[in-house]
Short mmCIF file of C-alpha atoms in Angstrom, two decimals:
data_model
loop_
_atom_site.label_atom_id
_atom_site.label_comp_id
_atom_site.label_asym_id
_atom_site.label_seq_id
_atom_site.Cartn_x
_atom_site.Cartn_y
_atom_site.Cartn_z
CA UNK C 43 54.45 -103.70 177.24
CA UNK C 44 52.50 -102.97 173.80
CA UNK C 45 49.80 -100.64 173.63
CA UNK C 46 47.29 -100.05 171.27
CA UNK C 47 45.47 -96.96 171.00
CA UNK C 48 42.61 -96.03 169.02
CA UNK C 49 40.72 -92.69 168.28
CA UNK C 50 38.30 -91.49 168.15
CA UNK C 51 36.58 -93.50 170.34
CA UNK C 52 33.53 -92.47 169.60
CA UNK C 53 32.05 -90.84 165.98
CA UNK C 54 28.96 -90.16 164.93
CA UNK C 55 28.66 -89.52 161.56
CA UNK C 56 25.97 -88.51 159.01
CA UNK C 57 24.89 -91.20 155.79
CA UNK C 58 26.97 -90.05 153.01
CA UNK C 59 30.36 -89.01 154.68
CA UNK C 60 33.88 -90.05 154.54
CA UNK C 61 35.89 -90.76 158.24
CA UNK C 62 39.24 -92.21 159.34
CA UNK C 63 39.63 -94.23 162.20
CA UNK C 64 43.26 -94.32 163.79
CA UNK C 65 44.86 -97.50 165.62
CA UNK C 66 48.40 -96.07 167.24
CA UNK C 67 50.65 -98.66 168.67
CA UNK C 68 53.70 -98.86 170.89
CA UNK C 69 56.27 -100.91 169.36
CA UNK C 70 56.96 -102.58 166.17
CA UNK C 71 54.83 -104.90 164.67
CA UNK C 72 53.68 -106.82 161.59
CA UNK C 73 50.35 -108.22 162.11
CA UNK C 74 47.21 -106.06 162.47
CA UNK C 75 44.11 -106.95 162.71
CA UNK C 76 40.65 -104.95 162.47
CA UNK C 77 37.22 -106.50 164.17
CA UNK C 78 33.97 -105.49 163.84
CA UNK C 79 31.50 -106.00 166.97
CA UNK C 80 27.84 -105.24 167.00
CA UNK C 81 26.03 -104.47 170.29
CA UNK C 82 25.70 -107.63 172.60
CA UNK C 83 27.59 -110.02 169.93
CA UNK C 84 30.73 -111.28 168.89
CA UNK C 85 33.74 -110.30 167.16
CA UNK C 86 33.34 -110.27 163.48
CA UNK C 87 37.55 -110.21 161.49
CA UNK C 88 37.38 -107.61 158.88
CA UNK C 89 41.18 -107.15 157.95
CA UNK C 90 44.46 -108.65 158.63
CA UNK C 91 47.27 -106.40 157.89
CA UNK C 92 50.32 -108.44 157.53
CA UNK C 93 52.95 -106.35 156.15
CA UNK C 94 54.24 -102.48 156.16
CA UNK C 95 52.00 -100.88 153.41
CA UNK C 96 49.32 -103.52 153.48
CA UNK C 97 46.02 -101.91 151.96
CA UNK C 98 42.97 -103.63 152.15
CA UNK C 99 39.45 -103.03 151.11
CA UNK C 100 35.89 -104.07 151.26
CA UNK C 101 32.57 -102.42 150.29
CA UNK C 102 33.05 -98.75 152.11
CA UNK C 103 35.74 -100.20 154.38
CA UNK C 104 39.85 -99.80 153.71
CA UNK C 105 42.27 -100.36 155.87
CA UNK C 106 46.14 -99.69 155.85
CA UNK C 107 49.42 -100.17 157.58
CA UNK C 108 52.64 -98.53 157.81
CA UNK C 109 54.74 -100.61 160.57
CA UNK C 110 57.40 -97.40 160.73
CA UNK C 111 55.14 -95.10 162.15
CA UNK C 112 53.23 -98.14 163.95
CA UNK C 113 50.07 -96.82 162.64
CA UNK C 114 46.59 -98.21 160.87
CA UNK C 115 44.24 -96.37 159.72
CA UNK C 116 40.63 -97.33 158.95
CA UNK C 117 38.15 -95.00 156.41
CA UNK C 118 35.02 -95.33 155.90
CA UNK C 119 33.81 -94.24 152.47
CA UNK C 120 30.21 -92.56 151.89
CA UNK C 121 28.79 -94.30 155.67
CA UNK C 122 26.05 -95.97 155.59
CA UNK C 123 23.42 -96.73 158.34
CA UNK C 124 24.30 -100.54 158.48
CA UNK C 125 28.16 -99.86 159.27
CA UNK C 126 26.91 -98.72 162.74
CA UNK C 127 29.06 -100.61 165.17
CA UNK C 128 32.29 -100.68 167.07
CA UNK C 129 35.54 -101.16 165.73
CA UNK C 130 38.27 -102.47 167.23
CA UNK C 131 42.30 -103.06 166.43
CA UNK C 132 44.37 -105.13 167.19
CA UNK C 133 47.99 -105.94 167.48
CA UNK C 134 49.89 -109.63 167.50
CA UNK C 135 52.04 -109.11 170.85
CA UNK C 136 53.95 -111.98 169.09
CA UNK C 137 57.18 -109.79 168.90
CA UNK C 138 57.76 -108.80 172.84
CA UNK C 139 57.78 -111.92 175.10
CA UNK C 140 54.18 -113.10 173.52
CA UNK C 141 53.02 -115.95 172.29
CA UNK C 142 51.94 -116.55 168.34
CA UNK C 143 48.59 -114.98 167.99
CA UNK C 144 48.50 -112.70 171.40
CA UNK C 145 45.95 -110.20 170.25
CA UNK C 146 46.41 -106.68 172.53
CA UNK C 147 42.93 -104.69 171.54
CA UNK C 148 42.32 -100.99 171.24
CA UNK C 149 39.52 -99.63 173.46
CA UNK C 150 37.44 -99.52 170.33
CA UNK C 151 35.91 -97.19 167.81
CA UNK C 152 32.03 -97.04 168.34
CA UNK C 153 30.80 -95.41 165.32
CA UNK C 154 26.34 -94.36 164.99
CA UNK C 155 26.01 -93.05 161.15
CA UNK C 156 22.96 -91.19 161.15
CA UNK C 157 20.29 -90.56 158.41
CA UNK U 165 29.38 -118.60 161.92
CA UNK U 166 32.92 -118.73 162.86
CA UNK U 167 32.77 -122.71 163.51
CA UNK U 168 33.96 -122.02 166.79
CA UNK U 169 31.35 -122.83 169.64
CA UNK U 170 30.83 -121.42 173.33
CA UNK U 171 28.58 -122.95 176.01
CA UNK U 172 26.69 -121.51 177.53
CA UNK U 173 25.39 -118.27 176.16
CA UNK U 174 24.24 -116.96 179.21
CA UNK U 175 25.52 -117.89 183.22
CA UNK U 176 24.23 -116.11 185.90
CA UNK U 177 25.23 -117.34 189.33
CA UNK U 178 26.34 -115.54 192.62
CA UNK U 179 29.26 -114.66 194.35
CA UNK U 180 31.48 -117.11 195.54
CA UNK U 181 30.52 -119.91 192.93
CA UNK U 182 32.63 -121.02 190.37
CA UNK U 183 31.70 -121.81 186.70
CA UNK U 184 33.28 -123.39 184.01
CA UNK U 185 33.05 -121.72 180.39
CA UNK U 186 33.32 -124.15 177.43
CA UNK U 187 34.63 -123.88 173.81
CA UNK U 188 35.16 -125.85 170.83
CA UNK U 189 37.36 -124.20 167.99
CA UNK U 190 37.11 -124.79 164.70
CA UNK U 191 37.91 -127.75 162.98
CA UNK U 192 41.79 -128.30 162.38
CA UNK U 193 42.56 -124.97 164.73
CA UNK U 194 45.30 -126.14 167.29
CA UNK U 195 45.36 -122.87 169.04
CA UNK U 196 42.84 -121.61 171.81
CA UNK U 197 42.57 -118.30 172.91
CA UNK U 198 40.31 -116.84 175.89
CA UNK U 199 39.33 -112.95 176.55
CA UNK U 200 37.74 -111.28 178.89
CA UNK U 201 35.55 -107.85 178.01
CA UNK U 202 34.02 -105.72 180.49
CA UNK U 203 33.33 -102.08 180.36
CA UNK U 204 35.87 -100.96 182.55
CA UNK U 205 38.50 -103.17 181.35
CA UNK U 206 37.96 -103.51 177.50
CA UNK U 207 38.80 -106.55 175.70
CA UNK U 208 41.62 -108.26 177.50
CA UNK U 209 43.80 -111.52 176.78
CA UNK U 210 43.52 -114.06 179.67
CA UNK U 211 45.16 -117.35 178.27
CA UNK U 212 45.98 -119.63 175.24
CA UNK U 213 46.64 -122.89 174.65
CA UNK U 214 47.97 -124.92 171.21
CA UNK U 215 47.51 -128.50 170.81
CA UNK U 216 46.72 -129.04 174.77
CA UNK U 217 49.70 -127.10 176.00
CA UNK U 218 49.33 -123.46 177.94
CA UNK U 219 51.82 -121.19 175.61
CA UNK U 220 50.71 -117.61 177.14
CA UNK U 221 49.19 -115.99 179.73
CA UNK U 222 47.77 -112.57 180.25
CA UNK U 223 45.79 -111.04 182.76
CA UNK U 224 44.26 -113.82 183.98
CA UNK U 225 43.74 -114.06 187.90
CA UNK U 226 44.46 -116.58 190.14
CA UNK U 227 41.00 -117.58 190.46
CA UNK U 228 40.38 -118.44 186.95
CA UNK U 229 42.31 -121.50 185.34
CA UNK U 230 41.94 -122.91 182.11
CA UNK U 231 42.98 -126.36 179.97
CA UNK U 232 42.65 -127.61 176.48
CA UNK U 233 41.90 -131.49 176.05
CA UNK U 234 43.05 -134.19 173.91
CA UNK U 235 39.64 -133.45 171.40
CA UNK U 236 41.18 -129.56 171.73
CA UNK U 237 37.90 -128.38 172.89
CA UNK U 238 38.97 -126.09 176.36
CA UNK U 239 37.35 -125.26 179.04
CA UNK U 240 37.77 -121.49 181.67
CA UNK U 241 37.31 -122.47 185.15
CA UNK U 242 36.40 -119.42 187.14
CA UNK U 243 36.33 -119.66 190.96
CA UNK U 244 35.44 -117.85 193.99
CA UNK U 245 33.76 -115.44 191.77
CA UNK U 246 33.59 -111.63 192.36
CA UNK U 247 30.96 -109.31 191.12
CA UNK U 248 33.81 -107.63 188.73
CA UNK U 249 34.20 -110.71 186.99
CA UNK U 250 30.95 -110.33 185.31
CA UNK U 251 31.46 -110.25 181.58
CA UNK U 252 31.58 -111.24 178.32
CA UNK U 253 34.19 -114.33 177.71
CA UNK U 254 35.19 -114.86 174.25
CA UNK U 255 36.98 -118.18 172.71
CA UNK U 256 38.78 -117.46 169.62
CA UNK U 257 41.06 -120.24 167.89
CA UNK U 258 43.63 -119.86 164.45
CA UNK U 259 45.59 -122.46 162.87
CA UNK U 260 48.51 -120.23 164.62
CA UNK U 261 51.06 -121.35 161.87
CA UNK U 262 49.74 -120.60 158.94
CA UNK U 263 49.05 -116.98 157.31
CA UNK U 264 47.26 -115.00 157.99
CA UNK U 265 47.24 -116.31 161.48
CA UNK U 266 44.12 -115.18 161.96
CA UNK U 267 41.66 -115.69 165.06
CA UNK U 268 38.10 -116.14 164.84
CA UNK U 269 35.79 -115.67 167.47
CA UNK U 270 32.74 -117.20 169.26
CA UNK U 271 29.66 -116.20 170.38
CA UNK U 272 30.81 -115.72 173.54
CA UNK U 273 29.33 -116.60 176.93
CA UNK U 274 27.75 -113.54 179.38
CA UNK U 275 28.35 -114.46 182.84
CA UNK U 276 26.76 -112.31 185.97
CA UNK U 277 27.63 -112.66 189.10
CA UNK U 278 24.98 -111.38 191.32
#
């Protein structure tokens, strides 16, 4: 069964600062994917990670995956106030008996960047 | 806007009712995809369908059932409803073939069951 494990699951971090979010997962896999969710709405995609060494970036955001150590990684560059949210990963369960698409979610990352 | 569309927003309704949750994908998306997110439970995968046919299921119970129609629009039938099913149900939906196979979400519908 795949796993997906994120930490920290919760960060609070002050306007200015740099911070890596990690998204662990049990078994090989090629497609990653990272949503953002503000309180009380819906699932916003910020990266799909297709391939091992995939780097992607926007604004203060960059995300990366190495498929060998079945790890992503998520940093935040100089946080600002409006990147307050929670962050999830997630993991196509495509490779182990799933279906296309399967998305297995981490527990989420709920980040508050303070002033 | 993801172009994908839930109805309703809101459902409250007591225990021992059933519902039924609707979505419309985006245009030209084949694949549906239903989750369930609580607090206790996180953000789980319940069931997907592609081009009217189920192709996985996940944690979905018994009670709940789901289809896709002809016009691809689905609908989540939950029955005999429990006060732990209250929660937020997403409908995503991705081409599914196509990179970067990605799924984009609706609004979601927040059903309580009192």
């Amino acid at each position: 069964e795949l796993k997906v494990e994120q930490n920290p699951l919760f960060l609070s971090m002050q306007e200015g600062k740099n911070y890596t979010i990690y998204c662990n997962y049990s078994t090989t896999s090629d497609r990653l994917y990272w949503y953002r969710q503000d309180p009380g709405k819906s699932l916003e995609s910020l990266f799909v990670l297709l391939s091992n060494g995939a780097v992607k970036q926007e604004g203060r955001l960059m995300a990366s995956l190495d498929t060998k150590a079945r790890l992503s990684t998520l940093h935040i560059t100089a946080a600002v106030h409006d990147l307050s949210a929670t962050y999830f990963c997630a993991v196509d369960n495509r490779n182990y008996g799933g279906s296309q698409g399967n998305l297995i979610f981490g527990k989420g990352t709920k980040l508050s960047v303070k002033p | 806007d993801s172009g994908v569309t839930q109805t309703p927003k809101h459902l409250i309704t007591a225990t021992g009712q059933r519902v039924t949750l609707r979505c419309s994908p985006r245009s030209g998306d084949l694949s549906v995809y239903w989750y369930q997110q609580s607090l206790d439970q996180g953000l789980q995968f319940l069931i997907q369908y592609y081009n009217g046919e189920e192709r996985a299921k996940g944690n979905i119970l018994e009670r709940f059932s789901a289809q896709q129609f002809p016009d691809l629009h689905s609908e989540l039938n939950l029955s005999s409803l429990e006060l732990g099913d209250s929660a937020l149900y997403f409908c995503a939906s991705s081409v599914r073939t196509v990179p970067p196979y990605e799924q984009y979400f609706g609004p979601g519908t927040r059903l309580t069951v009192t």
